[in-house]
Protein backbone atom coordinates (compact mmCIF):
# COMPACT_ATOMS: atom_id res chain seq x y z
CA UNK A 1 0.00 0.00 0.00
CA UNK A 2 1.28 3.50 -0.81
CA UNK A 3 0.88 6.01 2.02
CA UNK A 4 1.47 9.75 1.62
CA UNK A 5 0.74 12.15 4.45
CA UNK A 6 0.00 15.69 3.37
CA UNK A 7 1.26 17.76 6.26
CA UNK A 8 2.31 21.07 7.73
CA UNK A 9 5.49 21.28 9.86
CA UNK A 10 3.67 22.74 12.89
CA UNK A 11 0.27 21.04 12.67
CA UNK A 12 -0.52 19.09 15.88
CA UNK A 13 -3.17 17.02 14.05
CA UNK A 14 -0.55 15.92 11.51
CA UNK A 15 1.62 14.80 14.43
CA UNK A 16 -1.12 12.41 15.58
CA UNK A 17 -1.05 10.65 12.22
CA UNK A 18 2.77 10.62 12.11
CA UNK A 19 2.88 9.09 15.60
CA UNK A 20 0.43 6.35 14.54
CA UNK A 21 2.45 5.65 11.37
CA UNK A 22 5.69 5.49 13.36
CA UNK A 23 4.16 3.21 16.01
CA UNK A 24 3.24 0.84 13.21
CA UNK A 25 6.63 1.02 11.53
CA UNK A 26 4.87 2.04 8.30
CA UNK A 27 6.61 3.15 5.13
CA UNK A 28 5.20 6.52 4.16
CA UNK A 29 6.07 9.78 2.50
CA UNK A 30 5.45 13.10 4.22
CA UNK A 31 4.61 16.06 1.98
CA UNK A 32 4.65 19.44 3.74
CA UNK A 33 2.58 22.23 2.24
CA UNK A 34 2.24 25.95 2.94
CA UNK A 35 -1.16 26.47 4.60
CA UNK A 36 -0.86 30.21 3.96
CA UNK A 37 -0.73 29.49 0.23
CA UNK A 38 -2.60 26.24 -0.31
CA UNK A 39 -1.77 24.50 -3.60
CA UNK A 40 -4.70 23.76 -5.93
CA UNK A 41 -3.99 20.01 -5.81
CA UNK A 42 -4.32 20.14 -2.00
CA UNK A 43 -7.70 21.89 -2.13
CA UNK A 44 -8.90 19.17 -4.48
CA UNK A 45 -8.12 16.40 -1.97
CA UNK A 46 -8.93 18.30 1.26
CA UNK A 47 -12.60 19.36 1.34
CA UNK A 48 -12.02 21.43 4.51
CA UNK A 49 -8.69 22.81 3.30
CA UNK A 50 -6.96 21.36 6.36
CA UNK A 51 -3.98 19.13 7.05
CA UNK A 52 -3.55 16.24 7.58
CA UNK A 53 -4.77 14.34 4.54
CA UNK A 54 -3.62 10.75 4.07
CA UNK A 55 -3.36 9.51 0.51
CA UNK A 56 -3.85 5.76 0.81
CA UNK A 57 -3.20 4.26 -2.61
CA UNK A 58 -3.91 7.80 -3.93
CA UNK A 59 -7.34 7.95 -2.21
CA UNK A 60 -7.65 10.92 0.17
CA UNK A 61 -8.67 10.34 3.79
CA UNK A 62 -9.14 13.53 5.83
CA UNK A 63 -9.55 14.33 9.57
CA UNK A 64 -6.80 13.14 11.91
CA UNK A 65 -9.03 10.92 14.07
CA UNK A 66 -10.36 9.17 10.96
CA UNK A 67 -6.84 8.78 9.53
CA UNK A 68 -5.60 7.25 12.80
CA UNK A 69 -8.54 4.84 12.96
CA UNK A 70 -7.98 3.80 9.35
CA UNK A 71 -4.28 3.18 10.01
CA UNK A 72 -5.26 1.17 13.08
CA UNK A 73 -7.62 -0.94 10.98
CA UNK A 74 -5.05 -1.82 8.34
CA UNK A 75 -1.66 -1.87 10.09
CA UNK A 76 -0.58 -3.73 13.23
CA UNK A 77 -0.07 -3.33 16.15
CA UNK A 78 -3.48 -2.22 17.44
CA UNK A 79 -3.37 1.15 19.18
CA UNK A 80 -7.09 1.41 19.98
CA UNK A 81 -8.43 -0.96 22.67
CA UNK A 82 -10.23 -4.05 21.34
CA UNK A 83 -13.08 -3.75 23.82
CA UNK A 84 -15.84 -1.57 22.23
CA UNK A 85 -16.61 0.33 25.43
CA UNK A 86 -12.93 1.08 26.12
CA UNK A 87 -12.56 2.13 22.46
CA UNK A 88 -15.55 4.47 22.69
CA UNK A 89 -14.08 6.04 25.83
CA UNK A 90 -10.73 6.51 24.13
CA UNK A 91 -12.46 8.25 21.20
CA UNK A 92 -14.01 10.64 23.68
CA UNK A 93 -10.59 11.48 25.16
CA UNK A 94 -9.14 12.07 21.70
CA UNK A 95 -11.91 14.63 21.19
CA UNK A 96 -10.98 16.09 24.58
CA UNK A 97 -7.37 16.46 23.31
CA UNK A 98 -8.77 18.42 20.34
CA UNK A 99 -10.57 20.78 22.72
CA UNK A 100 -7.29 21.25 24.64
CA UNK A 101 -5.59 22.09 21.32
CA UNK A 102 -8.29 24.70 20.62
CA UNK A 103 -7.58 26.26 24.03
CA UNK A 104 -3.87 26.29 23.28
CA UNK A 105 -4.79 28.15 20.08
CA UNK A 106 -6.72 30.67 22.21
CA UNK A 107 -3.69 30.98 24.48
CA UNK A 108 -1.20 31.85 21.77
CA UNK A 109 -3.75 33.98 19.95
CA UNK A 110 -4.72 36.00 23.07
CA UNK A 111 -4.17 39.70 22.45
CA UNK A 112 -4.82 40.90 26.01
CA UNK A 113 -4.12 39.67 29.54
CA UNK A 114 -7.78 38.86 30.23
CA UNK A 115 -8.05 36.50 27.24
CA UNK A 116 -4.63 34.99 28.06
CA UNK A 117 -5.54 34.34 31.70
CA UNK A 118 -8.94 32.94 30.71
CA UNK A 119 -7.24 30.44 28.36
CA UNK A 120 -4.75 29.40 31.08
CA UNK A 121 -7.61 28.92 33.57
CA UNK A 122 -9.57 26.70 31.19
CA UNK A 123 -6.48 24.67 30.32
CA UNK A 124 -5.72 24.15 34.02
CA UNK A 125 -9.27 22.89 34.54
CA UNK A 126 -8.90 20.45 31.64
CA UNK A 127 -5.68 19.00 33.10
CA UNK A 128 -7.10 18.91 36.64
CA UNK A 129 -9.91 16.75 35.25
CA UNK A 130 -7.42 14.47 33.50
CA UNK A 131 -5.66 13.96 36.83
CA UNK A 132 -8.86 12.35 38.14
CA UNK A 133 -9.20 9.84 35.28
CA UNK A 134 -5.60 8.65 34.85
CA UNK A 135 -5.03 5.24 36.35
CA UNK A 136 -1.98 3.00 36.62
CA UNK A 137 -0.01 4.25 33.59
CA UNK A 138 2.52 4.82 32.27
CA UNK A 139 0.20 5.55 29.33
CA UNK A 140 -3.39 6.73 29.22
CA UNK A 141 -4.81 3.21 29.01
CA UNK A 142 -2.12 1.53 31.14
CA UNK A 143 0.90 -0.39 29.84
CA UNK A 144 0.10 0.02 26.13
CA UNK A 145 0.58 3.18 24.10
CA UNK A 146 -2.73 4.17 22.48
CA UNK A 147 -4.21 6.73 20.10
CA UNK A 148 -5.13 8.87 23.13
CA UNK A 149 -1.41 9.13 23.91
CA UNK A 150 -0.78 9.99 20.24
CA UNK A 151 -3.36 12.79 20.51
CA UNK A 152 -1.77 14.26 23.64
CA UNK A 153 1.85 14.04 22.38
CA UNK A 154 1.49 17.30 20.38
CA UNK A 155 -0.32 18.95 23.32
CA UNK A 156 2.61 18.22 25.61
CA UNK A 157 5.04 19.46 22.96
CA UNK A 158 3.35 22.89 23.03
CA UNK A 159 3.53 22.89 26.82
CA UNK A 160 7.29 22.18 26.69
CA UNK A 161 7.83 25.40 24.75
CA UNK A 162 5.52 27.36 27.06
CA UNK A 163 7.40 25.99 30.10
CA UNK A 164 10.70 27.10 28.57
CA UNK A 165 9.33 30.65 28.62
CA UNK A 166 8.02 30.46 32.17
CA UNK A 167 4.37 29.90 31.23
CA UNK A 168 3.42 26.83 33.26
CA UNK A 169 0.03 25.53 32.21
CA UNK A 170 -0.04 22.31 34.23
CA UNK A 171 -0.23 22.84 37.98
CA UNK A 172 2.73 21.23 39.78
CA UNK A 173 0.54 19.13 42.09
CA UNK A 174 -0.91 17.10 39.18
CA UNK A 175 1.41 14.13 39.72
CA UNK A 176 -0.46 11.64 37.50
CA UNK A 177 -0.55 14.08 34.59
CA UNK A 178 3.17 14.84 35.05
CA UNK A 179 4.12 11.13 34.97
CA UNK A 180 1.91 10.51 31.94
CA UNK A 181 3.30 13.56 30.13
CA UNK A 182 6.88 12.34 30.75
CA UNK A 183 6.10 8.84 29.41
CA UNK A 184 4.34 10.17 26.29
CA UNK A 185 7.01 12.79 25.56
CA UNK A 186 9.79 10.18 25.85
CA UNK A 187 8.15 7.84 23.34
CA UNK A 188 10.34 7.66 20.17
CA UNK A 189 7.31 8.02 17.84
CA UNK A 190 6.29 11.22 19.64
CA UNK A 191 9.81 12.63 19.63
CA UNK A 192 10.25 12.01 15.92
CA UNK A 193 6.86 13.43 14.86
CA UNK A 194 8.36 16.85 14.12
CA UNK A 195 11.56 18.06 12.46
CA UNK A 196 14.52 19.34 14.49
CA UNK A 197 13.68 22.96 13.65
CA UNK A 198 10.19 22.67 15.19
CA UNK A 199 10.94 24.85 18.29
CA UNK A 200 12.32 27.66 16.11
CA UNK A 201 9.35 27.42 13.74
CA UNK A 202 6.85 27.47 16.61
CA UNK A 203 8.67 30.38 18.21
CA UNK A 204 8.51 32.33 14.91
CA UNK A 205 4.82 31.43 14.46
CA UNK A 206 3.92 32.69 17.94
CA UNK A 207 5.91 35.90 17.44
CA UNK A 208 4.01 36.50 14.20
CA UNK A 209 0.69 36.23 16.08
CA UNK A 210 1.88 39.21 18.12
CA UNK A 211 -0.20 38.52 21.27
CA UNK A 212 0.52 38.28 24.99
CA UNK A 213 2.54 35.06 24.54
CA UNK A 214 4.64 36.73 21.83
CA UNK A 215 5.47 39.54 24.26
CA UNK A 216 6.48 36.98 26.92
CA UNK A 217 8.72 35.18 24.40
CA UNK A 218 10.40 38.45 23.42
CA UNK A 219 11.00 39.36 27.07
CA UNK A 220 12.29 35.91 28.09
CA UNK A 221 14.54 35.66 25.01
CA UNK A 222 16.06 39.04 25.87
CA UNK A 223 16.67 37.88 29.47
CA UNK A 224 18.24 34.54 28.45
N1 LIG B 1 -10.27 18.43 12.87
C1 LIG B 1 -9.09 18.47 12.02
C2 LIG B 1 -8.28 19.71 12.38
C3 LIG B 1 -7.13 19.91 11.41
C4 LIG B 1 -6.62 21.36 11.44
O1 LIG B 1 -7.19 22.23 12.14
N2 LIG B 1 -5.56 21.62 10.67
C5 LIG B 1 -5.04 22.96 10.58
C6 LIG B 1 -3.52 22.98 10.75
S1 LIG B 1 -3.04 22.37 12.32
C7 LIG B 1 -5.29 23.49 9.18
O2 LIG B 1 -5.11 22.80 8.22
N3 LIG B 1 -5.67 24.76 9.10
C8 LIG B 1 -5.79 25.43 7.85
C9 LIG B 1 -7.10 26.12 7.71
O3 LIG B 1 -8.00 25.89 8.55
O4 LIG B 1 -7.23 26.87 6.75
C10 LIG B 1 -8.28 17.19 12.20
O5 LIG B 1 -8.35 16.60 13.30
O6 LIG B 1 -7.60 16.76 11.26
mmCIF file of C-alpha atoms and ligand atoms in Angstrom:
data_model
loop_
_atom_site.group_PDB
_atom_site.id
_atom_site.type_symbol
_atom_site.label_atom_id
_atom_site.label_comp_id
_atom_site.label_asym_id
_atom_site.label_seq_id
_atom_site.Cartn_x
_atom_site.Cartn_y
_atom_site.Cartn_z
ATOM 1 C CA UNK A 1 0.000 0.000 0.000
ATOM 2 C CA UNK A 2 1.283 3.497 -0.814
ATOM 3 C CA UNK A 3 0.879 6.013 2.016
ATOM 4 C CA UNK A 4 1.473 9.751 1.617
ATOM 5 C CA UNK A 5 0.743 12.149 4.446
ATOM 6 C CA UNK A 6 -0.003 15.695 3.369
ATOM 7 C CA UNK A 7 1.255 17.765 6.259
ATOM 8 C CA UNK A 8 2.313 21.067 7.731
ATOM 9 C CA UNK A 9 5.493 21.278 9.859
ATOM 10 C CA UNK A 10 3.666 22.737 12.890
ATOM 11 C CA UNK A 11 0.271 21.037 12.674
ATOM 12 C CA UNK A 12 -0.520 19.091 15.878
ATOM 13 C CA UNK A 13 -3.168 17.022 14.054
ATOM 14 C CA UNK A 14 -0.553 15.922 11.512
ATOM 15 C CA UNK A 15 1.616 14.799 14.432
ATOM 16 C CA UNK A 16 -1.116 12.407 15.578
ATOM 17 C CA UNK A 17 -1.049 10.648 12.215
ATOM 18 C CA UNK A 18 2.766 10.623 12.113
ATOM 19 C CA UNK A 19 2.883 9.086 15.597
ATOM 20 C CA UNK A 20 0.434 6.350 14.535
ATOM 21 C CA UNK A 21 2.454 5.649 11.365
ATOM 22 C CA UNK A 22 5.694 5.487 13.363
ATOM 23 C CA UNK A 23 4.163 3.207 16.009
ATOM 24 C CA UNK A 24 3.240 0.844 13.206
ATOM 25 C CA UNK A 25 6.633 1.025 11.530
ATOM 26 C CA UNK A 26 4.868 2.036 8.303
ATOM 27 C CA UNK A 27 6.610 3.148 5.134
ATOM 28 C CA UNK A 28 5.197 6.522 4.158
ATOM 29 C CA UNK A 29 6.066 9.780 2.496
ATOM 30 C CA UNK A 30 5.449 13.096 4.221
ATOM 31 C CA UNK A 31 4.614 16.060 1.977
ATOM 32 C CA UNK A 32 4.652 19.436 3.742
ATOM 33 C CA UNK A 33 2.578 22.232 2.237
ATOM 34 C CA UNK A 34 2.239 25.948 2.943
ATOM 35 C CA UNK A 35 -1.156 26.465 4.604
ATOM 36 C CA UNK A 36 -0.863 30.207 3.957
ATOM 37 C CA UNK A 37 -0.726 29.487 0.233
ATOM 38 C CA UNK A 38 -2.604 26.239 -0.311
ATOM 39 C CA UNK A 39 -1.775 24.502 -3.598
ATOM 40 C CA UNK A 40 -4.701 23.757 -5.929
ATOM 41 C CA UNK A 41 -3.989 20.007 -5.813
ATOM 42 C CA UNK A 42 -4.318 20.139 -2.004
ATOM 43 C CA UNK A 43 -7.704 21.894 -2.134
ATOM 44 C CA UNK A 44 -8.901 19.167 -4.485
ATOM 45 C CA UNK A 45 -8.124 16.402 -1.972
ATOM 46 C CA UNK A 46 -8.930 18.305 1.255
ATOM 47 C CA UNK A 47 -12.596 19.359 1.338
ATOM 48 C CA UNK A 48 -12.021 21.425 4.514
ATOM 49 C CA UNK A 49 -8.688 22.814 3.305
ATOM 50 C CA UNK A 50 -6.956 21.359 6.359
ATOM 51 C CA UNK A 51 -3.977 19.133 7.048
ATOM 52 C CA UNK A 52 -3.550 16.237 7.582
ATOM 53 C CA UNK A 53 -4.765 14.335 4.543
ATOM 54 C CA UNK A 54 -3.624 10.753 4.068
ATOM 55 C CA UNK A 55 -3.359 9.513 0.505
ATOM 56 C CA UNK A 56 -3.846 5.763 0.813
ATOM 57 C CA UNK A 57 -3.202 4.260 -2.614
ATOM 58 C CA UNK A 58 -3.912 7.798 -3.925
ATOM 59 C CA UNK A 59 -7.339 7.953 -2.206
ATOM 60 C CA UNK A 60 -7.648 10.918 0.172
ATOM 61 C CA UNK A 61 -8.666 10.342 3.788
ATOM 62 C CA UNK A 62 -9.144 13.530 5.828
ATOM 63 C CA UNK A 63 -9.548 14.332 9.566
ATOM 64 C CA UNK A 64 -6.796 13.143 11.910
ATOM 65 C CA UNK A 65 -9.029 10.922 14.068
ATOM 66 C CA UNK A 66 -10.356 9.169 10.963
ATOM 67 C CA UNK A 67 -6.843 8.775 9.530
ATOM 68 C CA UNK A 68 -5.601 7.251 12.799
ATOM 69 C CA UNK A 69 -8.538 4.838 12.957
ATOM 70 C CA UNK A 70 -7.975 3.800 9.345
ATOM 71 C CA UNK A 71 -4.283 3.177 10.010
ATOM 72 C CA UNK A 72 -5.261 1.174 13.077
ATOM 73 C CA UNK A 73 -7.623 -0.935 10.976
ATOM 74 C CA UNK A 74 -5.048 -1.821 8.335
ATOM 75 C CA UNK A 75 -1.665 -1.874 10.088
ATOM 76 C CA UNK A 76 -0.577 -3.726 13.232
ATOM 77 C CA UNK A 77 -0.068 -3.331 16.151
ATOM 78 C CA UNK A 78 -3.476 -2.222 17.437
ATOM 79 C CA UNK A 79 -3.374 1.148 19.178
ATOM 80 C CA UNK A 80 -7.093 1.405 19.980
ATOM 81 C CA UNK A 81 -8.428 -0.965 22.668
ATOM 82 C CA UNK A 82 -10.228 -4.051 21.336
ATOM 83 C CA UNK A 83 -13.082 -3.746 23.817
ATOM 84 C CA UNK A 84 -15.839 -1.569 22.225
ATOM 85 C CA UNK A 85 -16.612 0.325 25.433
ATOM 86 C CA UNK A 86 -12.934 1.081 26.125
ATOM 87 C CA UNK A 87 -12.559 2.131 22.459
ATOM 88 C CA UNK A 88 -15.551 4.469 22.689
ATOM 89 C CA UNK A 89 -14.085 6.042 25.827
ATOM 90 C CA UNK A 90 -10.726 6.506 24.125
ATOM 91 C CA UNK A 91 -12.460 8.251 21.198
ATOM 92 C CA UNK A 92 -14.007 10.637 23.677
ATOM 93 C CA UNK A 93 -10.592 11.480 25.165
ATOM 94 C CA UNK A 94 -9.143 12.067 21.704
ATOM 95 C CA UNK A 95 -11.911 14.633 21.194
ATOM 96 C CA UNK A 96 -10.975 16.087 24.584
ATOM 97 C CA UNK A 97 -7.372 16.463 23.312
ATOM 98 C CA UNK A 98 -8.766 18.423 20.344
ATOM 99 C CA UNK A 99 -10.572 20.777 22.723
ATOM 100 C CA UNK A 100 -7.292 21.246 24.640
ATOM 101 C CA UNK A 101 -5.587 22.089 21.317
ATOM 102 C CA UNK A 102 -8.285 24.699 20.624
ATOM 103 C CA UNK A 103 -7.582 26.255 24.029
ATOM 104 C CA UNK A 104 -3.867 26.291 23.279
ATOM 105 C CA UNK A 105 -4.793 28.154 20.079
ATOM 106 C CA UNK A 106 -6.724 30.672 22.214
ATOM 107 C CA UNK A 107 -3.690 30.984 24.482
ATOM 108 C CA UNK A 108 -1.198 31.853 21.775
ATOM 109 C CA UNK A 109 -3.755 33.985 19.954
ATOM 110 C CA UNK A 110 -4.725 35.999 23.067
ATOM 111 C CA UNK A 111 -4.166 39.704 22.450
ATOM 112 C CA UNK A 112 -4.816 40.895 26.009
ATOM 113 C CA UNK A 113 -4.120 39.672 29.541
ATOM 114 C CA UNK A 114 -7.777 38.862 30.232
ATOM 115 C CA UNK A 115 -8.050 36.499 27.241
ATOM 116 C CA UNK A 116 -4.632 34.991 28.055
ATOM 117 C CA UNK A 117 -5.538 34.337 31.700
ATOM 118 C CA UNK A 118 -8.937 32.944 30.715
ATOM 119 C CA UNK A 119 -7.242 30.443 28.362
ATOM 120 C CA UNK A 120 -4.752 29.397 31.084
ATOM 121 C CA UNK A 121 -7.605 28.921 33.572
ATOM 122 C CA UNK A 122 -9.574 26.705 31.187
ATOM 123 C CA UNK A 123 -6.482 24.665 30.318
ATOM 124 C CA UNK A 124 -5.718 24.153 34.017
ATOM 125 C CA UNK A 125 -9.274 22.890 34.538
ATOM 126 C CA UNK A 126 -8.897 20.449 31.639
ATOM 127 C CA UNK A 127 -5.678 18.995 33.101
ATOM 128 C CA UNK A 128 -7.104 18.906 36.639
ATOM 129 C CA UNK A 129 -9.909 16.754 35.249
ATOM 130 C CA UNK A 130 -7.422 14.469 33.501
ATOM 131 C CA UNK A 131 -5.660 13.956 36.834
ATOM 132 C CA UNK A 132 -8.863 12.352 38.136
ATOM 133 C CA UNK A 133 -9.195 9.844 35.276
ATOM 134 C CA UNK A 134 -5.605 8.654 34.845
ATOM 135 C CA UNK A 135 -5.026 5.243 36.351
ATOM 136 C CA UNK A 136 -1.980 3.003 36.625
ATOM 137 C CA UNK A 137 -0.006 4.252 33.594
ATOM 138 C CA UNK A 138 2.522 4.824 32.267
ATOM 139 C CA UNK A 139 0.198 5.551 29.331
ATOM 140 C CA UNK A 140 -3.394 6.726 29.216
ATOM 141 C CA UNK A 141 -4.807 3.215 29.009
ATOM 142 C CA UNK A 142 -2.122 1.525 31.140
ATOM 143 C CA UNK A 143 0.904 -0.389 29.836
ATOM 144 C CA UNK A 144 0.100 0.018 26.127
ATOM 145 C CA UNK A 145 0.584 3.184 24.103
ATOM 146 C CA UNK A 146 -2.725 4.170 22.482
ATOM 147 C CA UNK A 147 -4.214 6.732 20.095
ATOM 148 C CA UNK A 148 -5.128 8.868 23.127
ATOM 149 C CA UNK A 149 -1.409 9.134 23.906
ATOM 150 C CA UNK A 150 -0.777 9.992 20.243
ATOM 151 C CA UNK A 151 -3.364 12.788 20.514
ATOM 152 C CA UNK A 152 -1.765 14.261 23.641
ATOM 153 C CA UNK A 153 1.851 14.043 22.376
ATOM 154 C CA UNK A 154 1.488 17.301 20.379
ATOM 155 C CA UNK A 155 -0.321 18.947 23.323
ATOM 156 C CA UNK A 156 2.613 18.223 25.614
ATOM 157 C CA UNK A 157 5.045 19.462 22.960
ATOM 158 C CA UNK A 158 3.347 22.893 23.033
ATOM 159 C CA UNK A 159 3.534 22.885 26.819
ATOM 160 C CA UNK A 160 7.293 22.182 26.693
ATOM 161 C CA UNK A 161 7.825 25.402 24.748
ATOM 162 C CA UNK A 162 5.524 27.361 27.061
ATOM 163 C CA UNK A 163 7.400 25.989 30.103
ATOM 164 C CA UNK A 164 10.704 27.095 28.569
ATOM 165 C CA UNK A 165 9.330 30.650 28.619
ATOM 166 C CA UNK A 166 8.020 30.464 32.174
ATOM 167 C CA UNK A 167 4.366 29.899 31.228
ATOM 168 C CA UNK A 168 3.417 26.827 33.258
ATOM 169 C CA UNK A 169 0.026 25.533 32.210
ATOM 170 C CA UNK A 170 -0.040 22.306 34.227
ATOM 171 C CA UNK A 171 -0.233 22.843 37.984
ATOM 172 C CA UNK A 172 2.726 21.233 39.785
ATOM 173 C CA UNK A 173 0.540 19.132 42.087
ATOM 174 C CA UNK A 174 -0.906 17.101 39.180
ATOM 175 C CA UNK A 175 1.415 14.129 39.718
ATOM 176 C CA UNK A 176 -0.457 11.640 37.500
ATOM 177 C CA UNK A 177 -0.548 14.082 34.593
ATOM 178 C CA UNK A 178 3.172 14.837 35.049
ATOM 179 C CA UNK A 179 4.117 11.133 34.973
ATOM 180 C CA UNK A 180 1.909 10.509 31.938
ATOM 181 C CA UNK A 181 3.304 13.556 30.131
ATOM 182 C CA UNK A 182 6.878 12.338 30.753
ATOM 183 C CA UNK A 183 6.104 8.841 29.408
ATOM 184 C CA UNK A 184 4.342 10.169 26.293
ATOM 185 C CA UNK A 185 7.008 12.786 25.557
ATOM 186 C CA UNK A 186 9.790 10.179 25.849
ATOM 187 C CA UNK A 187 8.154 7.840 23.342
ATOM 188 C CA UNK A 188 10.340 7.658 20.174
ATOM 189 C CA UNK A 189 7.314 8.017 17.845
ATOM 190 C CA UNK A 190 6.288 11.221 19.638
ATOM 191 C CA UNK A 191 9.809 12.628 19.631
ATOM 192 C CA UNK A 192 10.248 12.012 15.919
ATOM 193 C CA UNK A 193 6.857 13.425 14.864
ATOM 194 C CA UNK A 194 8.359 16.854 14.118
ATOM 195 C CA UNK A 195 11.556 18.059 12.462
ATOM 196 C CA UNK A 196 14.518 19.337 14.494
ATOM 197 C CA UNK A 197 13.682 22.959 13.655
ATOM 198 C CA UNK A 198 10.186 22.670 15.189
ATOM 199 C CA UNK A 199 10.945 24.848 18.286
ATOM 200 C CA UNK A 200 12.323 27.662 16.108
ATOM 201 C CA UNK A 201 9.354 27.421 13.743
ATOM 202 C CA UNK A 202 6.853 27.473 16.607
ATOM 203 C CA UNK A 203 8.668 30.380 18.209
ATOM 204 C CA UNK A 204 8.513 32.332 14.907
ATOM 205 C CA UNK A 205 4.824 31.430 14.461
ATOM 206 C CA UNK A 206 3.920 32.694 17.935
ATOM 207 C CA UNK A 207 5.910 35.897 17.439
ATOM 208 C CA UNK A 208 4.009 36.496 14.203
ATOM 209 C CA UNK A 209 0.685 36.228 16.084
ATOM 210 C CA UNK A 210 1.879 39.210 18.119
ATOM 211 C CA UNK A 211 -0.197 38.516 21.268
ATOM 212 C CA UNK A 212 0.523 38.279 24.986
ATOM 213 C CA UNK A 213 2.541 35.062 24.542
ATOM 214 C CA UNK A 214 4.639 36.727 21.833
ATOM 215 C CA UNK A 215 5.468 39.544 24.257
ATOM 216 C CA UNK A 216 6.483 36.983 26.917
ATOM 217 C CA UNK A 217 8.718 35.182 24.401
ATOM 218 C CA UNK A 218 10.404 38.452 23.420
ATOM 219 C CA UNK A 219 10.996 39.363 27.065
ATOM 220 C CA UNK A 220 12.290 35.915 28.088
ATOM 221 C CA UNK A 221 14.538 35.660 25.015
ATOM 222 C CA UNK A 222 16.065 39.036 25.872
ATOM 223 C CA UNK A 223 16.674 37.876 29.471
ATOM 224 C CA UNK A 224 18.238 34.543 28.449
HETATM 225 N N1 LIG B 1 -10.274 18.428 12.870
HETATM 226 C C1 LIG B 1 -9.094 18.473 12.023
HETATM 227 C C2 LIG B 1 -8.285 19.706 12.384
HETATM 228 C C3 LIG B 1 -7.129 19.907 11.413
HETATM 229 C C4 LIG B 1 -6.625 21.361 11.442
HETATM 230 O O1 LIG B 1 -7.190 22.227 12.136
HETATM 231 N N2 LIG B 1 -5.564 21.620 10.674
HETATM 232 C C5 LIG B 1 -5.041 22.961 10.577
HETATM 233 C C6 LIG B 1 -3.522 22.984 10.746
HETATM 234 S S1 LIG B 1 -3.044 22.366 12.316
HETATM 235 C C7 LIG B 1 -5.286 23.487 9.183
HETATM 236 O O2 LIG B 1 -5.112 22.803 8.219
HETATM 237 N N3 LIG B 1 -5.665 24.763 9.103
HETATM 238 C C8 LIG B 1 -5.791 25.426 7.854
HETATM 239 C C9 LIG B 1 -7.102 26.116 7.711
HETATM 240 O O3 LIG B 1 -7.999 25.895 8.546
HETATM 241 O O4 LIG B 1 -7.232 26.870 6.755
HETATM 242 C C10 LIG B 1 -8.276 17.195 12.201
HETATM 243 O O5 LIG B 1 -8.352 16.597 13.295
HETATM 244 O O6 LIG B 1 -7.597 16.760 11.256
#
